[in-house]
PDB file of C-alpha atoms and ligand atoms in Angstrom:
ATOM      1  CA  MET A   1     -48.985 -31.096 -31.513  1.00 94.00           C
ATOM      2  CA  LYS A   2     -48.640 -30.436 -35.217  1.00 98.00           C
ATOM      3  CA  ARG A   3     -47.971 -26.899 -36.389  1.00 98.00           C
ATOM      4  CA  LEU A   4     -49.923 -25.633 -39.401  1.00 99.00           C
ATOM      5  CA  VAL A   5     -49.167 -22.709 -41.681  1.00 99.00           C
ATOM      6  CA  ILE A   6     -52.044 -21.704 -43.964  1.00 99.00           C
ATOM      7  CA  LEU A   7     -51.500 -19.745 -47.182  1.00 99.00           C
ATOM      8  CA  ILE A   8     -54.282 -17.618 -48.652  1.00 98.00           C
ATOM      9  CA  SER A   9     -54.766 -15.062 -51.414  1.00 98.00           C
ATOM     10  CA  GLY A  10     -58.268 -13.785 -50.746  1.00 98.00           C
ATOM     11  CA  ARG A  11     -61.379 -14.247 -48.692  1.00 98.00           C
ATOM     12  CA  GLY A  12     -60.008 -17.262 -46.854  1.00 98.00           C
ATOM     13  CA  SER A  13     -63.225 -19.154 -46.185  1.00 98.00           C
ATOM     14  CA  ASN A  14     -61.424 -22.505 -46.341  1.00 99.00           C
ATOM     15  CA  MET A  15     -58.794 -21.218 -43.911  1.00 99.00           C
ATOM     16  CA  GLU A  16     -61.619 -20.088 -41.632  1.00 98.00           C
ATOM     17  CA  ALA A  17     -63.283 -23.518 -41.792  1.00 99.00           C
ATOM     18  CA  ILE A  18     -59.978 -25.189 -40.848  1.00 99.00           C
ATOM     19  CA  VAL A  19     -59.236 -22.754 -37.991  1.00 98.00           C
ATOM     20  CA  LYS A  20     -62.737 -23.208 -36.567  1.00 98.00           C
ATOM     21  CA  ALA A  21     -62.719 -27.010 -36.869  1.00 98.00           C
ATOM     22  CA  CYS A  22     -59.259 -27.204 -35.255  1.00 98.00           C
ATOM     23  CA  ALA A  23     -60.531 -25.262 -32.238  1.00 98.00           C
ATOM     24  CA  ALA A  24     -64.006 -26.809 -32.024  1.00 98.00           C
ATOM     25  CA  GLU A  25     -62.832 -30.423 -32.421  1.00 98.00           C
ATOM     26  CA  GLY A  26     -59.656 -30.067 -30.347  1.00 98.00           C
ATOM     27  CA  TRP A  27     -57.226 -31.309 -32.981  1.00 98.00           C
ATOM     28  CA  PRO A  28     -53.682 -32.067 -31.812  1.00 98.00           C
ATOM     29  CA  ALA A  29     -52.593 -29.039 -33.834  1.00 98.00           C
ATOM     30  CA  SER A  30     -52.104 -25.305 -33.673  1.00 98.00           C
ATOM     31  CA  ILE A  31     -52.332 -22.694 -36.400  1.00 98.00           C
ATOM     32  CA  ALA A  32     -48.839 -21.186 -36.350  1.00 98.00           C
ATOM     33  CA  ALA A  33     -49.511 -18.549 -39.015  1.00 99.00           C
ATOM     34  CA  VAL A  34     -51.663 -17.398 -41.888  1.00 99.00           C
ATOM     35  CA  ILE A  35     -49.636 -15.982 -44.776  1.00 99.00           C
ATOM     36  CA  SER A  36     -50.966 -14.114 -47.809  1.00 98.00           C
ATOM     37  CA  ASN A  37     -49.352 -13.015 -51.053  1.00 98.00           C
ATOM     38  CA  ARG A  38     -51.841 -10.148 -51.187  1.00 98.00           C
ATOM     39  CA  PRO A  39     -51.876  -7.412 -48.532  1.00 98.00           C
ATOM     40  CA  ASP A  40     -55.639  -6.922 -49.025  1.00 98.00           C
ATOM     41  CA  ALA A  41     -56.648 -10.563 -48.533  1.00 98.00           C
ATOM     42  CA  GLY A  42     -59.855 -10.562 -46.492  1.00 97.00           C
ATOM     43  CA  GLY A  43     -58.859 -13.641 -44.524  1.00 98.00           C
ATOM     44  CA  LEU A  44     -55.969 -11.852 -42.818  1.00 98.00           C
ATOM     45  CA  GLN A  45     -58.374  -9.943 -40.604  1.00 98.00           C
ATOM     46  CA  PHE A  46     -60.152 -13.097 -39.436  1.00 98.00           C
ATOM     47  CA  ALA A  47     -56.806 -14.675 -38.512  1.00 98.00           C
ATOM     48  CA  ALA A  48     -55.541 -11.577 -36.700  1.00 98.00           C
ATOM     49  CA  GLU A  49     -58.792 -11.309 -34.728  1.00 98.00           C
ATOM     50  CA  ARG A  50     -58.256 -14.886 -33.582  1.00 98.00           C
ATOM     51  CA  GLY A  51     -54.762 -14.023 -32.350  1.00 98.00           C
ATOM     52  CA  ILE A  52     -53.064 -16.002 -35.127  1.00 98.00           C
ATOM     53  CA  ALA A  53     -49.757 -14.635 -36.443  1.00 98.00           C
ATOM     54  CA  THR A  54     -50.136 -13.186 -39.945  1.00 98.00           C
ATOM     55  CA  ALA A  55     -47.618 -12.248 -42.616  1.00 98.00           C
ATOM     56  CA  VAL A  56     -47.724 -10.878 -46.143  1.00 98.00           C
ATOM     57  CA  VAL A  57     -45.243 -11.795 -48.869  1.00 98.00           C
ATOM     58  CA  ASP A  58     -46.369  -9.612 -51.755  1.00 98.00           C
ATOM     59  CA  HIS A  59     -45.475 -11.381 -55.004  1.00 98.00           C
ATOM     60  CA  LYS A  60     -45.434  -8.041 -56.819  1.00 97.00           C
ATOM     61  CA  ALA A  61     -42.293  -7.060 -54.901  1.00 97.00           C
ATOM     62  CA  TYR A  62     -40.222  -9.899 -56.405  1.00 98.00           C
ATOM     63  CA  ALA A  63     -38.561 -10.001 -59.805  1.00 97.00           C
ATOM     64  CA  SER A  64     -39.007 -13.733 -60.362  1.00 98.00           C
ATOM     65  CA  ARG A  65     -40.981 -16.735 -59.123  1.00 97.00           C
ATOM     66  CA  ASP A  66     -37.741 -18.139 -57.697  1.00 98.00           C
ATOM     67  CA  ASP A  67     -37.168 -15.005 -55.602  1.00 98.00           C
ATOM     68  CA  PHE A  68     -40.773 -14.931 -54.394  1.00 98.00           C
ATOM     69  CA  ASP A  69     -40.834 -18.625 -53.512  1.00 98.00           C
ATOM     70  CA  ALA A  70     -37.498 -18.377 -51.690  1.00 98.00           C
ATOM     71  CA  GLU A  71     -38.771 -15.544 -49.496  1.00 98.00           C
ATOM     72  CA  LEU A  72     -42.103 -17.297 -48.985  1.00 98.00           C
ATOM     73  CA  ALA A  73     -40.276 -20.445 -47.867  1.00 98.00           C
ATOM     74  CA  ARG A  74     -38.087 -18.401 -45.498  1.00 98.00           C
ATOM     75  CA  ILE A  75     -41.165 -16.904 -43.823  1.00 98.00           C
ATOM     76  CA  ILE A  76     -42.993 -20.254 -43.726  1.00 99.00           C
ATOM     77  CA  ASP A  77     -39.976 -21.991 -42.192  1.00 98.00           C
ATOM     78  CA  SER A  78     -39.694 -19.329 -39.492  1.00 98.00           C
ATOM     79  CA  PHE A  79     -42.932 -20.844 -38.116  1.00 98.00           C
ATOM     80  CA  SER A  80     -41.545 -24.427 -38.232  1.00 98.00           C
ATOM     81  CA  PRO A  81     -44.671 -26.037 -39.715  1.00 98.00           C
ATOM     82  CA  ASP A  82     -45.374 -29.752 -39.949  1.00 98.00           C
ATOM     83  CA  LEU A  83     -47.918 -29.032 -42.685  1.00 99.00           C
ATOM     84  CA  VAL A  84     -48.412 -26.161 -45.124  1.00 99.00           C
ATOM     85  CA  VAL A  85     -52.025 -25.712 -46.249  1.00 99.00           C
ATOM     86  CA  LEU A  86     -52.808 -23.879 -49.484  1.00 98.00           C
ATOM     87  CA  ALA A  87     -56.305 -22.447 -49.043  1.00 98.00           C
ATOM     88  CA  GLY A  88     -57.186 -20.419 -52.110  1.00 98.00           C
ATOM     89  CA  PHE A  89     -53.511 -19.535 -52.620  1.00 98.00           C
ATOM     90  CA  MET A  90     -53.488 -18.390 -56.225  1.00 97.00           C
ATOM     91  CA  ARG A  91     -49.796 -18.597 -57.150  1.00 97.00           C
ATOM     92  CA  ILE A  92     -48.058 -21.208 -59.265  1.00 96.00           C
ATOM     93  CA  LEU A  93     -45.218 -22.651 -57.191  1.00 98.00           C
ATOM     94  CA  THR A  94     -41.731 -23.551 -58.418  1.00 98.00           C
ATOM     95  CA  PRO A  95     -40.469 -27.161 -58.347  1.00 98.00           C
ATOM     96  CA  ALA A  96     -37.901 -26.131 -55.708  1.00 98.00           C
ATOM     97  CA  PHE A  97     -40.723 -24.961 -53.449  1.00 98.00           C
ATOM     98  CA  THR A  98     -42.916 -28.034 -53.928  1.00 98.00           C
ATOM     99  CA  ALA A  99     -39.905 -30.342 -53.373  1.00 98.00           C
ATOM    100  CA  ARG A 100     -39.041 -28.547 -50.126  1.00 98.00           C
ATOM    101  CA  TYR A 101     -42.486 -29.365 -48.717  1.00 98.00           C
ATOM    102  CA  GLU A 102     -42.919 -32.781 -50.306  1.00 98.00           C
ATOM    103  CA  ARG A 103     -45.709 -34.766 -48.583  1.00 98.00           C
ATOM    104  CA  ARG A 104     -46.398 -31.866 -46.206  1.00 98.00           C
ATOM    105  CA  LEU A 105     -48.080 -29.453 -48.609  1.00 98.00           C
ATOM    106  CA  LEU A 106     -51.843 -29.719 -49.219  1.00 98.00           C
ATOM    107  CA  ASN A 107     -54.045 -27.869 -51.712  1.00 98.00           C
ATOM    108  CA  ILE A 108     -57.743 -27.666 -52.432  1.00 98.00           C
ATOM    109  CA  HIS A 109     -58.863 -27.341 -56.015  1.00 98.00           C
ATOM    110  CA  PRO A 110     -62.463 -26.602 -57.078  1.00 98.00           C
ATOM    111  CA  SER A 111     -62.915 -29.519 -59.474  1.00 98.00           C
ATOM    112  CA  LEU A 112     -62.938 -33.293 -59.458  1.00 98.00           C
ATOM    113  CA  LEU A 113     -59.304 -33.787 -60.433  1.00 98.00           C
ATOM    114  CA  PRO A 114     -57.830 -34.805 -62.774  1.00 98.00           C
ATOM    115  CA  ALA A 115     -60.595 -32.953 -64.665  1.00 98.00           C
ATOM    116  CA  PHE A 116     -60.299 -29.192 -65.007  1.00 98.00           C
ATOM    117  CA  THR A 117     -56.901 -28.291 -63.646  1.00 98.00           C
ATOM    118  CA  GLY A 118     -56.155 -24.569 -63.682  1.00 97.00           C
ATOM    119  CA  LEU A 119     -58.649 -21.721 -63.620  1.00 97.00           C
ATOM    120  CA  HIS A 120     -62.376 -21.243 -64.376  1.00 98.00           C
ATOM    121  CA  THR A 121     -63.250 -24.775 -63.328  1.00 98.00           C
ATOM    122  CA  HIS A 122     -66.980 -24.181 -62.868  1.00 98.00           C
ATOM    123  CA  GLU A 123     -67.430 -22.416 -66.211  1.00 98.00           C
ATOM    124  CA  ARG A 124     -65.603 -25.274 -67.923  1.00 98.00           C
ATOM    125  CA  ALA A 125     -67.620 -27.975 -66.127  1.00 98.00           C
ATOM    126  CA  LEU A 126     -70.857 -26.254 -67.177  1.00 98.00           C
ATOM    127  CA  ALA A 127     -69.633 -25.818 -70.759  1.00 98.00           C
ATOM    128  CA  MET A 128     -68.956 -29.582 -70.903  1.00 98.00           C
ATOM    129  CA  GLY A 129     -72.433 -30.369 -69.607  1.00 98.00           C
ATOM    130  CA  CYS A 130     -71.038 -32.160 -66.529  1.00 98.00           C
ATOM    131  CA  LYS A 131     -73.736 -33.692 -64.322  1.00 98.00           C
ATOM    132  CA  VAL A 132     -71.594 -33.688 -61.190  1.00 98.00           C
ATOM    133  CA  ALA A 133     -68.905 -31.311 -59.989  1.00 98.00           C
ATOM    134  CA  GLY A 134     -66.880 -30.966 -56.850  1.00 98.00           C
ATOM    135  CA  ALA A 135     -63.588 -30.283 -55.165  1.00 99.00           C
ATOM    136  CA  THR A 136     -60.384 -32.175 -54.441  1.00 99.00           C
ATOM    137  CA  VAL A 137     -57.882 -32.029 -51.599  1.00 99.00           C
ATOM    138  CA  HIS A 138     -54.495 -33.269 -52.748  1.00 98.00           C
ATOM    139  CA  PHE A 139     -50.822 -33.247 -51.886  1.00 98.00           C
ATOM    140  CA  VAL A 140     -48.921 -30.796 -54.045  1.00 98.00           C
ATOM    141  CA  THR A 141     -46.274 -31.850 -56.542  1.00 98.00           C
ATOM    142  CA  ALA A 142     -44.363 -29.864 -59.151  1.00 97.00           C
ATOM    143  CA  GLU A 143     -47.151 -30.507 -61.660  1.00 97.00           C
ATOM    144  CA  LEU A 144     -50.019 -28.038 -61.265  1.00 95.00           C
ATOM    145  CA  ASP A 145     -53.135 -29.530 -59.624  1.00 96.00           C
ATOM    146  CA  HIS A 146     -51.697 -33.050 -59.579  1.00 95.00           C
ATOM    147  CA  GLY A 147     -50.469 -35.110 -56.645  1.00 98.00           C
ATOM    148  CA  ALA A 148     -52.013 -37.735 -54.407  1.00 98.00           C
ATOM    149  CA  ILE A 149     -55.694 -37.196 -53.684  1.00 98.00           C
ATOM    150  CA  VAL A 150     -56.692 -37.141 -50.014  1.00 99.00           C
ATOM    151  CA  MET A 151     -60.418 -36.508 -50.386  1.00 99.00           C
ATOM    152  CA  GLN A 152     -63.002 -35.489 -52.973  1.00 99.00           C
ATOM    153  CA  GLY A 153     -66.392 -33.891 -52.481  1.00 99.00           C
ATOM    154  CA  VAL A 154     -69.028 -34.422 -55.152  1.00 98.00           C
ATOM    155  CA  VAL A 155     -72.086 -32.229 -55.725  1.00 98.00           C
ATOM    156  CA  PRO A 156     -74.802 -32.404 -58.403  1.00 98.00           C
ATOM    157  CA  VAL A 157     -74.929 -29.878 -61.216  1.00 98.00           C
ATOM    158  CA  GLN A 158     -78.499 -28.580 -61.164  1.00 98.00           C
ATOM    159  CA  PRO A 159     -80.537 -27.401 -64.154  1.00 97.00           C
ATOM    160  CA  GLY A 160     -80.185 -23.652 -64.436  1.00 97.00           C
ATOM    161  CA  ASP A 161     -76.843 -23.519 -62.622  1.00 98.00           C
ATOM    162  CA  ASP A 162     -74.411 -20.787 -63.516  1.00 98.00           C
ATOM    163  CA  ALA A 163     -70.802 -20.600 -62.420  1.00 98.00           C
ATOM    164  CA  LYS A 164     -71.779 -18.683 -59.295  1.00 98.00           C
ATOM    165  CA  THR A 165     -74.437 -21.075 -58.029  1.00 98.00           C
ATOM    166  CA  LEU A 166     -72.249 -24.072 -58.822  1.00 98.00           C
ATOM    167  CA  ALA A 167     -69.244 -22.477 -57.083  1.00 98.00           C
ATOM    168  CA  GLY A 168     -71.369 -21.902 -53.995  1.00 98.00           C
ATOM    169  CA  ARG A 169     -72.477 -25.542 -53.880  1.00 98.00           C
ATOM    170  CA  VAL A 170     -68.904 -26.756 -54.390  1.00 98.00           C
ATOM    171  CA  LEU A 171     -67.668 -24.388 -51.665  1.00 98.00           C
ATOM    172  CA  THR A 172     -70.035 -26.047 -49.176  1.00 98.00           C
ATOM    173  CA  ALA A 173     -68.303 -29.336 -49.972  1.00 98.00           C
ATOM    174  CA  GLU A 174     -64.870 -27.676 -49.721  1.00 98.00           C
ATOM    175  CA  HIS A 175     -65.636 -26.535 -46.188  1.00 98.00           C
ATOM    176  CA  ARG A 176     -66.308 -30.156 -45.232  1.00 98.00           C
ATOM    177  CA  ILE A 177     -63.505 -31.998 -47.030  1.00 99.00           C
ATOM    178  CA  TYR A 178     -60.633 -29.616 -46.299  1.00 99.00           C
ATOM    179  CA  PRO A 179     -60.939 -29.588 -42.500  1.00 99.00           C
ATOM    180  CA  GLN A 180     -61.467 -33.374 -42.592  1.00 99.00           C
ATOM    181  CA  SER A 181     -58.315 -33.885 -44.682  1.00 99.00           C
ATOM    182  CA  VAL A 182     -56.157 -31.628 -42.506  1.00 99.00           C
ATOM    183  CA  ARG A 183     -57.469 -33.367 -39.407  1.00 98.00           C
ATOM    184  CA  TRP A 184     -56.464 -36.728 -40.825  1.00 98.00           C
ATOM    185  CA  PHE A 185     -52.970 -35.394 -41.509  1.00 98.00           C
ATOM    186  CA  VAL A 186     -52.497 -34.049 -37.988  1.00 98.00           C
ATOM    187  CA  GLU A 187     -53.820 -37.300 -36.514  1.00 98.00           C
ATOM    188  CA  ASP A 188     -51.305 -39.274 -38.626  1.00 98.00           C
ATOM    189  CA  ALA A 189     -54.251 -41.121 -40.185  1.00 98.00           C
ATOM    190  CA  LEU A 190     -53.001 -40.828 -43.774  1.00 98.00           C
ATOM    191  CA  VAL A 191     -50.884 -43.632 -45.184  1.00 98.00           C
ATOM    192  CA  TRP A 192     -48.931 -43.541 -48.428  1.00 98.00           C
ATOM    193  CA  VAL A 193     -49.477 -46.554 -50.674  1.00 98.00           C
ATOM    194  CA  GLY A 194     -47.124 -46.036 -53.596  1.00 97.00           C
ATOM    195  CA  ASP A 195     -48.072 -42.640 -54.948  1.00 96.00           C
ATOM    196  CA  THR A 196     -51.576 -42.681 -53.460  1.00 98.00           C
ATOM    197  CA  VAL A 197     -52.884 -41.764 -50.035  1.00 98.00           C
ATOM    198  CA  GLN A 198     -55.280 -43.936 -48.050  1.00 98.00           C
ATOM    199  CA  HIS A 199     -56.933 -43.468 -44.680  1.00 98.00           C
ATOM    200  CA  ARG A 200     -55.325 -45.780 -42.114  1.00 98.00           C
ATOM    201  CA  ASP A 201     -58.673 -47.291 -41.054  1.00 98.00           C
ATOM    202  CA  GLY A 202     -60.387 -47.194 -44.438  1.00 98.00           C
ATOM    203  CA  ALA A 203     -62.554 -44.130 -43.706  1.00 98.00           C
ATOM    204  CA  ALA A 204     -64.466 -42.856 -46.733  1.00 98.00           C
ATOM    205  CA  GLN A 205     -62.321 -40.433 -48.692  1.00 98.00           C
ATOM    206  CA  GLN A 206     -65.268 -39.065 -50.607  1.00 98.00           C
ATOM    207  CA  LEU A 207     -68.219 -36.907 -49.634  1.00 98.00           C
ATOM    208  CA  LEU A 208     -71.321 -37.167 -51.793  1.00 98.00           C
ATOM    209  CA  LEU A 209     -73.765 -34.275 -51.374  1.00 98.00           C
ATOM    210  CA  SER A 210     -77.205 -34.332 -52.966  1.00 91.00           C
TER     211      SER A 210
HETATM  212  C1  GAR B 301     -61.780 -21.992 -53.306  1.00 75.42           C
HETATM  213  O1  GAR B 301     -62.922 -22.299 -54.072  1.00 75.42           O
HETATM  214  C2  GAR B 301     -60.613 -22.878 -53.702  1.00 75.42           C
HETATM  215  O2  GAR B 301     -61.012 -24.164 -54.047  1.00 75.42           O
HETATM  216  C3  GAR B 301     -60.069 -22.129 -54.873  1.00 75.42           C
HETATM  217  O3  GAR B 301     -60.171 -20.778 -54.545  1.00 75.42           O
HETATM  218  C4  GAR B 301     -61.258 -20.593 -53.647  1.00 75.42           C
HETATM  219  C5  GAR B 301     -60.743 -19.866 -52.438  1.00 75.42           C
HETATM  220  O4  GAR B 301     -61.787 -19.514 -51.571  1.00 75.42           O
HETATM  221  N1  GAR B 301     -58.728 -22.509 -55.157  1.00 75.42           N
HETATM  222  C6  GAR B 301     -58.205 -22.552 -56.371  1.00 75.42           C
HETATM  223  O5  GAR B 301     -58.804 -22.239 -57.372  1.00 75.42           O
HETATM  224  C7  GAR B 301     -56.754 -23.012 -56.422  1.00 75.42           C
HETATM  225  N2  GAR B 301     -56.356 -23.252 -57.777  1.00 75.42           N
HETATM  226  P1  GAR B 301     -61.480 -19.113 -50.072  1.00 75.42           P
HETATM  227  O6  GAR B 301     -60.411 -18.018 -50.128  1.00 75.42           O
HETATM  228  O7  GAR B 301     -62.777 -18.567 -49.567  1.00 75.42           O
HETATM  229  O8  GAR B 301     -61.019 -20.321 -49.351  1.00 75.42           O
END
């Protein structure tokens, strides 16, 4: 049984998708805790209602990123996770933190990386006239929104889209590719090939939605 700790900052719909898939599909995993950097994160209630341990490490209470990350790591480690899952966790992490969880820290980013790292991905994709958009699950390294890609979900950009409609379509893909990626991790189905990650049996690491 693998132990998962999921970090959120807000609504937590990706966390919810992972928790539900873990239970419904009987993964060899348990959700050890859901941790938020914001006390008002909506997802905390969902986790608590499911009987999952919750914790808040409020970044505003710490003088520096180093102090915040050190306390965050202390709380995470108290749950002895095999994998830490960033699910809409909106904090930049220090190199010491990312090194501590090397190859056991996943993130989802709402763009087709390496395009559009950082914020406002949908606005920027629309401003560029992109014809497809999507989301990426990747292992986290010290460099923001880089690291080995586990899975990507691609959706069309439709005429008349605004950032909200595009975000909604991308989120549908997120809710498919993030549970799938975490499941592969807990099933030991991911293999490192140099700095890239492949599925052990060659399963498709992309989801194309039309
Ligand atoms: C998701 O769209 C996720 O991809 C994004 O925040 C949203 C969180 O939604 N993450 C980032 O932008 C990370 N840089 P959720 O709280 O409902 O899962």
